[in-house]
Structure formats: structure tokens, C-alpha cells
Short mmCIF file of C-alpha atoms and ligand atoms in Angstrom, two decimals:
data_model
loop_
_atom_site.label_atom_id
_atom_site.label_comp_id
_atom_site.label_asym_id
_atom_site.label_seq_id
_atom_site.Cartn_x
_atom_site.Cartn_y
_atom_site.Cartn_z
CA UNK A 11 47.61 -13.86 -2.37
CA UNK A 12 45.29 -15.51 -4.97
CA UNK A 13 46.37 -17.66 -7.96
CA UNK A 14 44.41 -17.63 -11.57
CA UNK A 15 43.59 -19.32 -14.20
CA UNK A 16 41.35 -19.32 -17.08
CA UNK A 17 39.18 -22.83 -15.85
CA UNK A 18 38.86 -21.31 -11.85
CA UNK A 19 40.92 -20.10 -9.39
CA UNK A 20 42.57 -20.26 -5.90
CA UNK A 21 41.65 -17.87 -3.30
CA UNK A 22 43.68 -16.29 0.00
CA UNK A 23 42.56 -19.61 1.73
CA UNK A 24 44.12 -21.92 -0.70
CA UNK A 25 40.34 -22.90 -1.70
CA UNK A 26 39.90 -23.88 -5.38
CA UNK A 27 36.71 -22.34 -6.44
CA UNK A 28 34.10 -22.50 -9.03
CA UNK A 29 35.56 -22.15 -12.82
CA UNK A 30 34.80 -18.66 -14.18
CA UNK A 31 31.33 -17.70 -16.05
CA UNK A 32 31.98 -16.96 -19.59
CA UNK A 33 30.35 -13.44 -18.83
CA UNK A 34 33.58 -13.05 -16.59
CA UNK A 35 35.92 -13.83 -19.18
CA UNK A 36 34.23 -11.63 -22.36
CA UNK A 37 33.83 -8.11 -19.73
CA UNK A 38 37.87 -9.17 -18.54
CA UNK A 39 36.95 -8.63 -14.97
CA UNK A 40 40.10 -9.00 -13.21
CA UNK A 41 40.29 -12.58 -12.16
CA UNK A 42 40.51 -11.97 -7.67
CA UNK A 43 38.34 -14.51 -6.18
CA UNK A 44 38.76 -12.73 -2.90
CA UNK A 45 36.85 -9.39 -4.34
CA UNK A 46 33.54 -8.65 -3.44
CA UNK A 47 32.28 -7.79 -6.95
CA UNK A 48 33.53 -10.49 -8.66
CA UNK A 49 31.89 -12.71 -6.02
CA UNK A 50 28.93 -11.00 -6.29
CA UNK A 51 28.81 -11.20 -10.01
CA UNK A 52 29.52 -14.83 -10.26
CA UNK A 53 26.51 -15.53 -7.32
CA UNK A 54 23.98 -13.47 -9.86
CA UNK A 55 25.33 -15.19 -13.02
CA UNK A 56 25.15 -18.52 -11.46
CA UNK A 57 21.45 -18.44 -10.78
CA UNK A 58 21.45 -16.83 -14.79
CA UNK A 59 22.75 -19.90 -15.63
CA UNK A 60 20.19 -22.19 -14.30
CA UNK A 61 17.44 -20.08 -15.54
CA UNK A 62 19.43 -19.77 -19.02
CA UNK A 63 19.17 -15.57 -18.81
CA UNK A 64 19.65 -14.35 -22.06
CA UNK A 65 23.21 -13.59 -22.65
CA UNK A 66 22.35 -10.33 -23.25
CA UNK A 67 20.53 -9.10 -20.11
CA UNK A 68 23.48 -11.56 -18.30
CA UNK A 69 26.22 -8.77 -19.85
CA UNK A 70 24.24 -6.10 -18.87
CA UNK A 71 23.70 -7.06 -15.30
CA UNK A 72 27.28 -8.00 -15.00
CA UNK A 73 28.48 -4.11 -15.01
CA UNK A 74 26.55 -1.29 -13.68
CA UNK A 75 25.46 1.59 -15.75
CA UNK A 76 27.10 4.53 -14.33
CA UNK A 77 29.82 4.86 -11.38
CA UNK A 78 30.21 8.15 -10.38
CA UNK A 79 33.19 9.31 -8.14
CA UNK A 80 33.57 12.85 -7.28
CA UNK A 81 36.04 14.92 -4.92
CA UNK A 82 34.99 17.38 -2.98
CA UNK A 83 36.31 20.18 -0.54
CA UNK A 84 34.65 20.68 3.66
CA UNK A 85 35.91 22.66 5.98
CA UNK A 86 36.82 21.54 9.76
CA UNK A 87 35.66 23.19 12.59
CA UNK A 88 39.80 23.94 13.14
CA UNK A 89 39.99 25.82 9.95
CA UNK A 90 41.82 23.90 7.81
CA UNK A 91 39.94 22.06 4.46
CA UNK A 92 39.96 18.29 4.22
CA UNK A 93 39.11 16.62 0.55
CA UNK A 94 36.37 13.81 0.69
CA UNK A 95 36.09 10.95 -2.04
CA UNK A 96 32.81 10.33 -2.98
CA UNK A 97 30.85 7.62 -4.77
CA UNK A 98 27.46 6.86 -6.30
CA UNK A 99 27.10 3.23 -8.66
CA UNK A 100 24.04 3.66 -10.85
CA UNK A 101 23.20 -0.18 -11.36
CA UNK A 102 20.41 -0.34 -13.51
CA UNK A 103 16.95 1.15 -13.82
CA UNK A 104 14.99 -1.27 -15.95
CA UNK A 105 12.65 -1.17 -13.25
CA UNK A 106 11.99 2.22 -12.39
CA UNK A 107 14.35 4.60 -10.62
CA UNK A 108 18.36 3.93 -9.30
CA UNK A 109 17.64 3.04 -5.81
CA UNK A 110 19.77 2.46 -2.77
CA UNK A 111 21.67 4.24 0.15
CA UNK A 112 24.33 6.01 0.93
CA UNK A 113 27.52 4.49 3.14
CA UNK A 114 29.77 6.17 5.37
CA UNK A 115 33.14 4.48 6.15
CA UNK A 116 36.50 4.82 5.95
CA UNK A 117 37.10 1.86 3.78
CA UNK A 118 34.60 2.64 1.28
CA UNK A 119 36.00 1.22 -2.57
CA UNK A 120 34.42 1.49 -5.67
CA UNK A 121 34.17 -2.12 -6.07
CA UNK A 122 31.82 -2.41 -2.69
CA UNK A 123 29.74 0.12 -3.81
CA UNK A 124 29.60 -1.28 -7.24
CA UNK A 125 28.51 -4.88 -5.40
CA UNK A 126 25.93 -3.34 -3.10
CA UNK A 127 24.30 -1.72 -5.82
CA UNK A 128 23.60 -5.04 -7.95
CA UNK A 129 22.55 -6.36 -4.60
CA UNK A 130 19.63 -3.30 -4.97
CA UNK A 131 18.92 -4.65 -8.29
CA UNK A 132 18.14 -8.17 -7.03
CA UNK A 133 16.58 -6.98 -4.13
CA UNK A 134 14.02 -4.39 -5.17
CA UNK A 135 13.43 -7.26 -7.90
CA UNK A 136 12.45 -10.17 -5.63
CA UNK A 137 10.36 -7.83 -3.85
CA UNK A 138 8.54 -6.47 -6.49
CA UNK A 139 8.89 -2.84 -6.12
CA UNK A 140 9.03 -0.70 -9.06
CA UNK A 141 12.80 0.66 -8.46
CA UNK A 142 16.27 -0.36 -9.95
CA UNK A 143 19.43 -0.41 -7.71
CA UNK A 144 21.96 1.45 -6.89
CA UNK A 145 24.48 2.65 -3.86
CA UNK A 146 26.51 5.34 -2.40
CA UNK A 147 29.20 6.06 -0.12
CA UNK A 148 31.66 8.75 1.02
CA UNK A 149 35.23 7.67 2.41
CA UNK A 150 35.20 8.71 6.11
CA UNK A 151 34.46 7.28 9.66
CA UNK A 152 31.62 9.48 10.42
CA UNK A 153 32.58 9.54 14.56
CA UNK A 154 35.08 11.09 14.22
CA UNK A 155 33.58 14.40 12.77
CA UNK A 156 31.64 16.58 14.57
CA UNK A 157 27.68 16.88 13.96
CA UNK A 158 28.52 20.27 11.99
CA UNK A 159 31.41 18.97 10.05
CA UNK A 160 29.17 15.69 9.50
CA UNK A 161 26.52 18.23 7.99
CA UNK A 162 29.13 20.38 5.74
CA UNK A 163 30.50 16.97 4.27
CA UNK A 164 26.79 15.66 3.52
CA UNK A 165 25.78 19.18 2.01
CA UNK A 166 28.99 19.16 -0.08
CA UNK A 167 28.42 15.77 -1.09
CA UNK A 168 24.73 16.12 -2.20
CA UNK A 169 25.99 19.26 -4.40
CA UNK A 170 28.85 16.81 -6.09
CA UNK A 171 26.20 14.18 -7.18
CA UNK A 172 22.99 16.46 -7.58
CA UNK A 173 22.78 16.29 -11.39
CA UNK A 174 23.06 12.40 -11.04
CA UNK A 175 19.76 12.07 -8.31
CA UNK A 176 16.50 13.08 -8.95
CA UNK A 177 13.30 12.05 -6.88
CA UNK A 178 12.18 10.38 -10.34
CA UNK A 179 15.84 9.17 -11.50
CA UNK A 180 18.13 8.24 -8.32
CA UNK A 181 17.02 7.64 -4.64
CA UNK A 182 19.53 7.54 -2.23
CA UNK A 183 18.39 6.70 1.57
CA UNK A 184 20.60 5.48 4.54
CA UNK A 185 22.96 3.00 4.70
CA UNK A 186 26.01 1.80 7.18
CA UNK A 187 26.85 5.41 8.71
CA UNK A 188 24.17 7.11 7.68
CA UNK A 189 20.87 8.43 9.23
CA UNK A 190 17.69 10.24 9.21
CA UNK A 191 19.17 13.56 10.06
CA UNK A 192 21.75 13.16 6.95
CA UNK A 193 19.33 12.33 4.85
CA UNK A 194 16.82 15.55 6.47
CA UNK A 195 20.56 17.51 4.84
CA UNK A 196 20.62 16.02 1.49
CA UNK A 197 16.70 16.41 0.88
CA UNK A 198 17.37 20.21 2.07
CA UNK A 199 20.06 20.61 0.13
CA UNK A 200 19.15 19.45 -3.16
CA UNK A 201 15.89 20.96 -2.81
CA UNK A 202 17.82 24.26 -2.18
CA UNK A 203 19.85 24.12 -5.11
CA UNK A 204 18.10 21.64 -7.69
CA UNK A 205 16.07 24.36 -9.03
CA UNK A 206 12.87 22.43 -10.37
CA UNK A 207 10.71 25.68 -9.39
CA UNK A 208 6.96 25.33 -8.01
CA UNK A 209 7.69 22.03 -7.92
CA UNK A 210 9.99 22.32 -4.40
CA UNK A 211 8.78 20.56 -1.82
CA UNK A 212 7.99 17.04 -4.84
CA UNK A 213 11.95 17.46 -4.42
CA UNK A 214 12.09 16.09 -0.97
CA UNK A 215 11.14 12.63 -2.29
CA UNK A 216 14.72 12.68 -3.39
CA UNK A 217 15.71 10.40 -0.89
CA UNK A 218 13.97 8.23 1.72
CA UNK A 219 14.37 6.83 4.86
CA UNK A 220 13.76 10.86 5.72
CA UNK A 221 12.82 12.11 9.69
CA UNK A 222 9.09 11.86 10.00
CA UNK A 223 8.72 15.69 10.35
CA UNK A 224 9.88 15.85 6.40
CA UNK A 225 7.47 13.44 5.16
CA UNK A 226 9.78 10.06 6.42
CA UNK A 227 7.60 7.50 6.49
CA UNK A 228 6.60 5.53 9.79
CA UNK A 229 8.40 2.28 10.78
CA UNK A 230 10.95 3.02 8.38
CA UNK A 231 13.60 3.38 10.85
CA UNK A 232 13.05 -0.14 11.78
CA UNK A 233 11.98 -1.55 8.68
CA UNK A 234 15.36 -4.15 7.92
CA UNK A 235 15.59 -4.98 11.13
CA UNK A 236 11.25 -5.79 10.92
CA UNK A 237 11.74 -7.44 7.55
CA UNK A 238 14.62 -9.88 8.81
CA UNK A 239 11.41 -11.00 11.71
CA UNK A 240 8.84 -11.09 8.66
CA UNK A 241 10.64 -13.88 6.55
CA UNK A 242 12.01 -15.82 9.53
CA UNK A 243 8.66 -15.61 10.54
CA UNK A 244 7.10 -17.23 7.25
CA UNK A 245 10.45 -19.46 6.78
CA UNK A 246 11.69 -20.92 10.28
CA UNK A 247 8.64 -22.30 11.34
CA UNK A 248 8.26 -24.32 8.40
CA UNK A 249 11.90 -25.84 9.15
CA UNK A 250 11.14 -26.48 12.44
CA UNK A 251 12.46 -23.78 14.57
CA UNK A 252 9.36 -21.75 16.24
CA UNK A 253 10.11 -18.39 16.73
CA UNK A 254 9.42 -18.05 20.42
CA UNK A 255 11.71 -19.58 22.62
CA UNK A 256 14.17 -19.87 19.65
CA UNK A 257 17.67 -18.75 20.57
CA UNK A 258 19.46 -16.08 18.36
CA UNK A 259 22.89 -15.29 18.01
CA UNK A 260 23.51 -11.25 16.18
CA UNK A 261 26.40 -9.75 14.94
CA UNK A 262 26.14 -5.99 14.94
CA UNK A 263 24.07 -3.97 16.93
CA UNK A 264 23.53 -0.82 14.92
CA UNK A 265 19.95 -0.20 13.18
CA UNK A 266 19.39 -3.49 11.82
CA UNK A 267 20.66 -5.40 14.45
CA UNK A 268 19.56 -3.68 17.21
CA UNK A 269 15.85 -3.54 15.82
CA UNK A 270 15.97 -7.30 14.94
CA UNK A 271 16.80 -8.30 18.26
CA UNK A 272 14.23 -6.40 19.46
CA UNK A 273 11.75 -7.61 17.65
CA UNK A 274 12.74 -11.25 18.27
CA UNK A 275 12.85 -10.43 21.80
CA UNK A 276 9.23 -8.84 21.85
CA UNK A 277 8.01 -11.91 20.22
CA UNK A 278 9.89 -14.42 22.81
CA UNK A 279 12.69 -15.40 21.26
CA UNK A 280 16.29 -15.70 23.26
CA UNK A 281 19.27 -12.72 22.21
CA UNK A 282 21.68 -14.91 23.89
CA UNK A 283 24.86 -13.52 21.89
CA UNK A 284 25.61 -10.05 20.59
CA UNK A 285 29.12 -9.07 19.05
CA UNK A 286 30.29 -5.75 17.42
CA UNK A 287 33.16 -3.93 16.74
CA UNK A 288 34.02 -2.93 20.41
CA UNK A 289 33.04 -6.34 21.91
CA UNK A 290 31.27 -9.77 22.77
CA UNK A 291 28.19 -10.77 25.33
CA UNK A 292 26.69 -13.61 26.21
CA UNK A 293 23.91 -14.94 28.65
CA UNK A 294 21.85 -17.72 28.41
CA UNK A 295 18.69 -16.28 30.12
CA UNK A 296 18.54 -13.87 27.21
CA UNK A 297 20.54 -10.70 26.83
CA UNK A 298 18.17 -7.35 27.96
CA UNK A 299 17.64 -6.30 23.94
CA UNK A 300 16.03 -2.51 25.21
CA UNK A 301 18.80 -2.13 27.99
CA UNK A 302 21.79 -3.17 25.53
CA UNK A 303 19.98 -0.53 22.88
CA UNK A 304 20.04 2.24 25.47
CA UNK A 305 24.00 1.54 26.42
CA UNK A 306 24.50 1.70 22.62
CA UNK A 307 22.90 4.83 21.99
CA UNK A 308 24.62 6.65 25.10
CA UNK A 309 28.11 5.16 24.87
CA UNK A 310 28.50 3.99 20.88
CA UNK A 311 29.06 -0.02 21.19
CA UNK A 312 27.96 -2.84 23.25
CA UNK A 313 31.31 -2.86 25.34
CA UNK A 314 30.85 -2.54 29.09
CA UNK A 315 27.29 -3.42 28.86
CA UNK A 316 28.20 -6.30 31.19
CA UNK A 317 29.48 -3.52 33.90
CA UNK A 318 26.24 -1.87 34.03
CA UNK A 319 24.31 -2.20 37.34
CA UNK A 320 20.79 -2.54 37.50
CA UNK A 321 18.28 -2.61 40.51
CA UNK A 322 16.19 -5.36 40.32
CA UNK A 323 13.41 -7.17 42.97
CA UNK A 324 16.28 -8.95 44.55
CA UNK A 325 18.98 -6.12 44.71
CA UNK A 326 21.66 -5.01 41.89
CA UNK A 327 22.25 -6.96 38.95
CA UNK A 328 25.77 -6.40 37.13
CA UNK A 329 25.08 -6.20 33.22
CA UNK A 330 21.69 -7.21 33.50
CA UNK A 331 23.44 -11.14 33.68
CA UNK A 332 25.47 -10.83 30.50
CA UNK A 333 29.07 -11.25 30.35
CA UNK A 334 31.11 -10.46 27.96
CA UNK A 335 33.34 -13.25 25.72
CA UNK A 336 35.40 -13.54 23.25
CA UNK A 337 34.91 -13.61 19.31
CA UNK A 338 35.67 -16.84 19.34
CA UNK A 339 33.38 -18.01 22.16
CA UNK A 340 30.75 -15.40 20.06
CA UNK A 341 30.23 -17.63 17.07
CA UNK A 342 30.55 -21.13 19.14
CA UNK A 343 27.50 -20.44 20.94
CA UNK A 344 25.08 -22.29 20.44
CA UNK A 345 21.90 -20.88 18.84
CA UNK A 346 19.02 -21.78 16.46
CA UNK A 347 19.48 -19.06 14.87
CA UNK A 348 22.58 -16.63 13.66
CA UNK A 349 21.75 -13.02 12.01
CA UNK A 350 24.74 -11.42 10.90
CA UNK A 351 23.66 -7.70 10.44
CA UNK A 352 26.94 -5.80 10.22
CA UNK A 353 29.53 -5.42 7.44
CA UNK A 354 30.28 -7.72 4.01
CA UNK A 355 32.55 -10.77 3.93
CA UNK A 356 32.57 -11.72 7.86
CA UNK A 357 31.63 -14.48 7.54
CA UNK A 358 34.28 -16.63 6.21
CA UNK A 359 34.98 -19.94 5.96
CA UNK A 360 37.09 -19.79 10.03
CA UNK A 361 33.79 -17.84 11.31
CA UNK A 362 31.69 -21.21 8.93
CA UNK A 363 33.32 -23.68 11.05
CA UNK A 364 33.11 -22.05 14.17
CA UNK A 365 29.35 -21.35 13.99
CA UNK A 366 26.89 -23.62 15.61
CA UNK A 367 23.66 -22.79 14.58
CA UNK A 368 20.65 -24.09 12.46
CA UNK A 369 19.72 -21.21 9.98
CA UNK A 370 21.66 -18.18 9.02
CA UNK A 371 19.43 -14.72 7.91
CA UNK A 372 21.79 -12.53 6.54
CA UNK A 373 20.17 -9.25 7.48
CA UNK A 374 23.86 -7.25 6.43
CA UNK A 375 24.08 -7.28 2.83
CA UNK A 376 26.82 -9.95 1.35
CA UNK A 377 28.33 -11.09 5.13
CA UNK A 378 29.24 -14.39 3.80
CA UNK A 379 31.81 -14.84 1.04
CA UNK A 380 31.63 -18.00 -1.12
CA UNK A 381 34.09 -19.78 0.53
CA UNK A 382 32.55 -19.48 4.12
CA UNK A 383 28.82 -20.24 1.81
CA UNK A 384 30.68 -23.15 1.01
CA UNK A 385 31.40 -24.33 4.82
CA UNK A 386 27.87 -23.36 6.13
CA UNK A 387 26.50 -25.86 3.33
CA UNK A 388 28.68 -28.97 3.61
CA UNK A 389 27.67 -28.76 7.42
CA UNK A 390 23.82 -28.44 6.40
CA UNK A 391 23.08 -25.46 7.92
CA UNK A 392 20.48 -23.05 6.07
CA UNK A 393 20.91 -19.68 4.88
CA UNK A 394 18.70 -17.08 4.11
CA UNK A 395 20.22 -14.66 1.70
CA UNK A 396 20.38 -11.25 2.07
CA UNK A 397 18.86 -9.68 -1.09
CA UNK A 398 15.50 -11.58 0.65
CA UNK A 399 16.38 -11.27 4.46
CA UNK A 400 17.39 -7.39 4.71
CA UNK A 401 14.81 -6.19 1.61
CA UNK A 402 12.67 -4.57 4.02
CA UNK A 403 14.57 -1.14 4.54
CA UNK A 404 14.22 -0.32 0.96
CA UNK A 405 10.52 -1.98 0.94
CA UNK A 406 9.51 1.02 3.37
CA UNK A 407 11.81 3.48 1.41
CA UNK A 408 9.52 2.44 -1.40
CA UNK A 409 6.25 3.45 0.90
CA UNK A 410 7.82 6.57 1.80
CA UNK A 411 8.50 7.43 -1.68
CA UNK A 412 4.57 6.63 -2.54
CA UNK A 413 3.54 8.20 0.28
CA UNK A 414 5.59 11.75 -0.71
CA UNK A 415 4.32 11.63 -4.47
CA UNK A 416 0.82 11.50 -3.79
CA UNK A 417 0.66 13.46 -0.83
CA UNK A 418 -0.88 10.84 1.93
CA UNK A 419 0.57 9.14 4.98
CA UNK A 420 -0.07 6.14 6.04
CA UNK A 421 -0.34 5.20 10.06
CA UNK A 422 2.30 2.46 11.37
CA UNK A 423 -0.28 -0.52 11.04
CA UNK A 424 -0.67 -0.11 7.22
CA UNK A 425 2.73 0.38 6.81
CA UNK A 426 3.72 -3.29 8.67
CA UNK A 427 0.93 -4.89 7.02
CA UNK A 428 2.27 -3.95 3.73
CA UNK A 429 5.63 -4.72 4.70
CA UNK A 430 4.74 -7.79 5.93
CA UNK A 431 3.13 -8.92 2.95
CA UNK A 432 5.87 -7.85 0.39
CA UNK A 433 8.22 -9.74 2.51
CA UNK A 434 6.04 -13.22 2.88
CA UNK A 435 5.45 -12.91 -0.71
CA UNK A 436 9.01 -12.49 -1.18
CA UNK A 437 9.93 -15.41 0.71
CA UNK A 438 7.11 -17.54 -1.13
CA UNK A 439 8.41 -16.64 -4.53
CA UNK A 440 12.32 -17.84 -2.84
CA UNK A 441 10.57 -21.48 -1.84
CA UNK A 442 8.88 -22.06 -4.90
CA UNK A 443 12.10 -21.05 -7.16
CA UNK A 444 13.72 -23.32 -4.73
CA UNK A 445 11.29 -26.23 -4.97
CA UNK A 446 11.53 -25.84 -8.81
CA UNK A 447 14.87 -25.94 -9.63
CA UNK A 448 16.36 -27.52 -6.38
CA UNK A 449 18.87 -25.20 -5.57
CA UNK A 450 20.22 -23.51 -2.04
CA UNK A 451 17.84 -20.56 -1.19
CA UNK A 452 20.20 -17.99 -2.28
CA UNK A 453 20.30 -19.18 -5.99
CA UNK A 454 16.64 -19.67 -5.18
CA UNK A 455 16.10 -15.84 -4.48
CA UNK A 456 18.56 -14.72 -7.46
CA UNK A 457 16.44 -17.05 -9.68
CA UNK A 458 12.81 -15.40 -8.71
CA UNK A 459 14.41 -11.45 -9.13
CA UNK A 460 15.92 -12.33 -12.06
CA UNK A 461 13.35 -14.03 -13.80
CA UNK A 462 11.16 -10.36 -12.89
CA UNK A 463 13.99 -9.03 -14.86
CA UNK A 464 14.59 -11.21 -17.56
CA UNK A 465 10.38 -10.08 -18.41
CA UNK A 466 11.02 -6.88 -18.17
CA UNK A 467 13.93 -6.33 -20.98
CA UNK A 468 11.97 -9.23 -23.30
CA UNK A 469 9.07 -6.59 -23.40
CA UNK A 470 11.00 -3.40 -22.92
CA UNK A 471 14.04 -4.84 -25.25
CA UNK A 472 17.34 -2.83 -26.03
CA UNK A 473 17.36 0.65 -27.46
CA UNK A 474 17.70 1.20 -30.45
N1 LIG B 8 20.58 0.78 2.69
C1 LIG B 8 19.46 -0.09 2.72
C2 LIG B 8 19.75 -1.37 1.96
O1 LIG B 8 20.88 -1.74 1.79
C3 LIG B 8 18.18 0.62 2.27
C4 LIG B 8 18.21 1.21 0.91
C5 LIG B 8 17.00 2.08 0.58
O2 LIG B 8 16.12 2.22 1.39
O3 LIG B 8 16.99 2.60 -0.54
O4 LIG B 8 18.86 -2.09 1.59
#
């Protein structure tokens, strides 16, 4: 239970946090300092604060422009219908197009979707691509429907919110859930049904992150995962942590996480700790990143990885040498560096404590609430937020997009060096807003996309 009042508040851990923005108080959010959106709010209007945002770009940032929730019917392969709850949060679009994927999970809420999409926002902001933000989601645990229903619900879905997208107005692409092959159904579909004539196939750039066989763009299935590598890359080094030989701790192993370890790996850095939501492994010598990615793929989590025999020189080897732990033991390992790349608000202030690392890259969008921000601080341990960390899925959405509209593809090379150089730039534009108004690096990286934005309605101003 949380306590209020109008000068701050207490939250489920007893904490007293920060007093309430005025922006808070004048939109009457209601006053939960345990809820995602608030806590994403007050991060943004923090970092408006020490840039002194004009009040009204502040209110208009604090609420996003349209939230969409729709109900819709699928059938199961057993007959029967089921009814789905649906949601798309248009943030805002003072930059160019709504922008952002589409989640599915069985605790979906609008008030997630509503934080993820200001996260968008920020993060297509700091990067400097020409799209707003926005986010998606649909209420169900996708394994446990079956590839067809899994297509019927995504059809059904894009035909509930197809007046609302548009390959000009709203871009969804995947999120936590979601893939490729969903998003090969909802290009399909709204192209089917859309009806904008001899212009068909232009309606495929509806949404990105696409197969490559529809015009998906190359390295995009690995561009967050890439993009965390790129800006610890440019930022670690400079702290004092070189990137090979560096030990990593990861939390999730699905797209992100999987690809980021990878990476890491390829470029000799130490996976010696992966945890997800069916288990823990450890091993000092460095975890077997392409082996643990196969046993995901085949069997759906990392548990029992540390059963698996392998032949190697010297006979079998059980779990290619990792064992597996507990959650506990997980975050108490000690690492250089700790990438949490699965859902928001894991990393609390218990999970703070525990941790034993150097530098935090949050490649999941929001995994630490303000509390646990609070912990990882007092014990001087960096963190690298996510609207910079994870910005390089929607930076290769962004190619993909460019790519579609004027009819070109680019090979894998020119698609990491542009990546690459978004993200340094990125992570430049972080330091210097840092350096300048000696914050923490996440008010650092709100400051430098919302100074982008703060331009943008000066020139543009308010209608009428
Ligand atoms: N879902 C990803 C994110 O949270 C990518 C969004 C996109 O490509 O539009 O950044």
C-alpha cells in the first residue's frame, strides 16, 4: 500500500520519495508512486525542470495524445470465440510519425503502454530520427496459442486499430511477444484491407521490424541487442571497463538479450550470468552465448541448459560448464557489467542491493524503478538509461522504413555503420548534457531528447 500527500509520497517500500512536479498536480494524475507512468512522468519532467521546458510543451508531454483500446472477437482452433483487449497509446508526433511496437502479454495495462510510449518519444528524440512515439499491446501470453490462433488474433487486431496506423501516421514494429512473422500478418493485413489503391505495396511500410522477404531490413532483428554493444562500446571504455575480458551479468534471454550477449561474447567479453523467467546459470569461464541461444530457441527458456551434454576434445561436458543458481545468487555475482533486457520495474531497490556490478545498461525499457535508481546511486554504480541503451531497435526500424519508401536496400555493413553512428552520437549528446548540467546519465539523456523537442514546438508552436 502507498501513502500520499500533496508535498511527496510513500511508496510499497516505506521509501519517501521525491515531492510531486507541479505538472502532476494541475493534470490530477492519481498520486501511486509505485505506477509505472507516474514514475515515468516524473523522470521526464525532472530533466524539464533542469532545462526549464516550457510549461507548455511540459503539459503536453505529460499525457499522450490518443490511447486507443479496442475489443475484439478470434476464434480457437476448438471452436469456441475468445474476446482479446487491445491497446495502441499515440504519444506524440511532433517529430514525424507515432512510432513504437506492439506487446504481447498477459499483463498488458493501459498505463504500461501509456509509459512505453513516452519512452518512444524520448528515445527516437535522443537519437535523432524523424519519428514520434508510441506503443501497443494485446492482453495475452502468446505460448499458449497456437501459430494459427496467434495469426487470427494479430489479423483481428490489425483490423481493430487500422484507421489509427498508417505507414505515414503510426508505425507499429515488434515488441516483448512479438516477431517478424506477426508483423509479415499485420503488414498483409492492413495492406489487404486499407484500401489506398495503386499505392499497395507503399502500405507495407506500415510497420517495421518486417521478415527480410517483405522488404525487413537487414540486422534489424538484432539491432537492440547491437545498439546496447554500440554505446557500451563508446561509454565503458571511457570509465574504465574495456570491453574484452569484461564480465557481464544479463537478465533475459529473448531478442535483446540473447543478441547482446552474443555480441559481447564475439567481441571477448565474459556472459558469466544469465537469468529468465524459467531459471538461473552461472559459470565463470563464460557461459556458451550460441549454445544457450540454440537451447532457447528449441525448448523456450534457459532452464536445463546446465543438463545439456556436449562432446568436447576431452570427452562430454554437462551444460557446457554452467550451472544453474538461484535468483539470488543471479544478481550477487559479481560482474563489470549488468544488462537487464527483460521486463519493467525488476529492478528494485532488494535486486539494487543485491547487485554487484560497476555499470548498469538498461537494454529493457524502464527495468529500474526510482526507488531501486535510488539504491544503484548511493552505492556509485553507473547506469545507462534505457531510452539511450535499447534505442537501436527502433534506429533500424527507422532504416527499414527509409529503405521501403524509396525503394533501395541497403547490405548489413551500411546498415551497422549507420547504426553505429546514431548510437555513438547518441551517447555523445548523453555525456555532454551530462558534463553541462552535472546530472546522473539518465537525466542527462532526458535533457539532450528533450531539448530536440523543446526546438521543435518553439518553431512549429501550438495550433491555432
Ligand atoms: N519495441 C522496440 C522498442 O521498444 C522497437 C520499436 C520500433 O522499432 O518501433 O524500442
Amino acid at each position: 500500500m502507498s501513502t500520499t500527500s500533496n508535498t511527496g509520497s510513500t511508496s510499497a517500500s516505506g521509501e519517501t520519495t521525491l515531492p510531486w512536479d507541479p505538472v502532476v498536480e494541475e493534470l490530477g494524475f492519481p498520486k501511486d508512486p509505485d505506477n509505472l507512468y507516474l514514475q515515468t512522468v516524473m523522470t521526464m519532467l525532472k530533466a524539464a525542470e533542469v532545462i526549464e521546458l516550457r510549461h507548455r510543451v511540459k503539459i503536453i508531454l505529460a499525457q499522450p495524445k490518443n490511447e486507443i483500446m479496442v475489443h475484439f472477437p478470434v476464434q480457437m482452433d476448438d471452436g469456441h470465440h475468445r474476446l482479446f483487449k487491445g491497446y495502441r497509446v499515440q504519444h506524440n508526433n511532433a517529430l514525424g510519425p507515432y512510432k513504437g511496437g506492439i506487446r504481447y502479454h498477459h499483463d498488458v495495462h493501459l498505463d504500461d503502454v501509456k509509459s512505453l510510449a513516452l519512452l518512444m518519444t524520448m528515445k527516437c528524440s535522443l537519437v535523432r530520427i524523424p519519428f514520434g512515439g508510441g506503443k501497443g499491446g494485446v492482453k495475452v501470453d502468446a505460448r499458449s496459442l497456437s501459430p494459427s490462433e496467434l495469426m487470427r488474433v494479430t489479423r483481428r487486431f490489425t483490423a481493430a486499430i487500422a484507421n489509427d496506423i498508417g505507414p505515414d501516421h503510426d508505425i507499429p514494429a515488434p515488441d516483448v511477444g512479438t516477431n517478424a512473422q506477426m508483423m509479415a500478418w499485420m503488414a498483409d493485413t492492413y495492406q489487404s484491407i486499407a484500401g489506398i489503391g495503386g499505392r499497395a505495396n507503399d502500405a507495407m511500410r506500415v510497420v517495421t521490424g518486417k521478415p527480410v522477404e517483405i522488404g525487413g531490413s537487414l540486422g534489424r532483428e538484432k539491432a537492440t541487442g547491437q545498439g546496447v554493444v554500440d554505446v557500451c562500446k563508446e561509454m565503458l571504455p571511457e570509465i574504465g571497463i574495456p570491453i574484452s575480458g569484461m564480465r557481464v551479468s544479463i537478465l533475459g534471454f529473448g531478442n535483446v538479450g540473447g543478441w547482446a550477449a552474443r555480441i559481447f561474447q564475439d567481441l571477448g567479453a565474459k556472459v558469466v550470468a544469465v537469468m529468465d523467467h524459467t531459471g538461473a546459470l552461472r559459470n565463470d569461464e563464460g557461459i556458451d552465448c550460441n549454445a544457450l541461444a540454440d537451447h532457447v530457441r528449441d525448448t523456450g527458456g534457459i532452464a536445463g541448459f546446465e543438463n545439456n551434454e556436449t562432446l568436447t576434445g576431452s570427452g562430454t561436458r554437462s551444460g557446457h560448464g554452467a550451472t544453474a543458481i538461484s535468483d539470488e545468487e543471479f544478481y550477487k555475482t559479481p560482474v563489470d557489467l549488468f544488462v537487464p533486457a527483460a521486463l519493467e520495474q525488476m529492478i528494485q531497490e532488494k535486486q539494487s542491493e543485491w547487485l554487484n556490478c560497476k555499470v548498469v545498461a538498461e537494454a529493457a525499457n524502464a527495468p529500474t524503478t526510482p526507488p531501486g535508481d535510488r539504491v544503484l546511486a548511493s552505492r556509485g554504480i553507473e547506469v545507462i538509461p534505457a531510452i539511450l541503451a535499447n534505442a537501436g531497435g527502433v534506429t533500424v526500424s527507422y532504416f527499414e522504413w527509409v529503405q521501403n519508401k524509396s525503394n533501395v536496400t541497403w547490405d548489413a555493413e551500411q546498415v551497422d555503420r549507420e547504426l553505429n553512428r546514431h548510437m555513438v552520437m547518441a551517447a555523445r549528446r548523453t555525456n555532454l548534457a551530462r558534463q553541462r548540467y552535472n546530472c546522473d546519465l539518465r537525466t542527462a539523456a532526458y535533457i539532450a531528447a528533450l531539448e530536440h523537442i523543446g526546438k521543435v514546438y518553439a518553431v512549429r508552436g501550438i495550433f491555432p
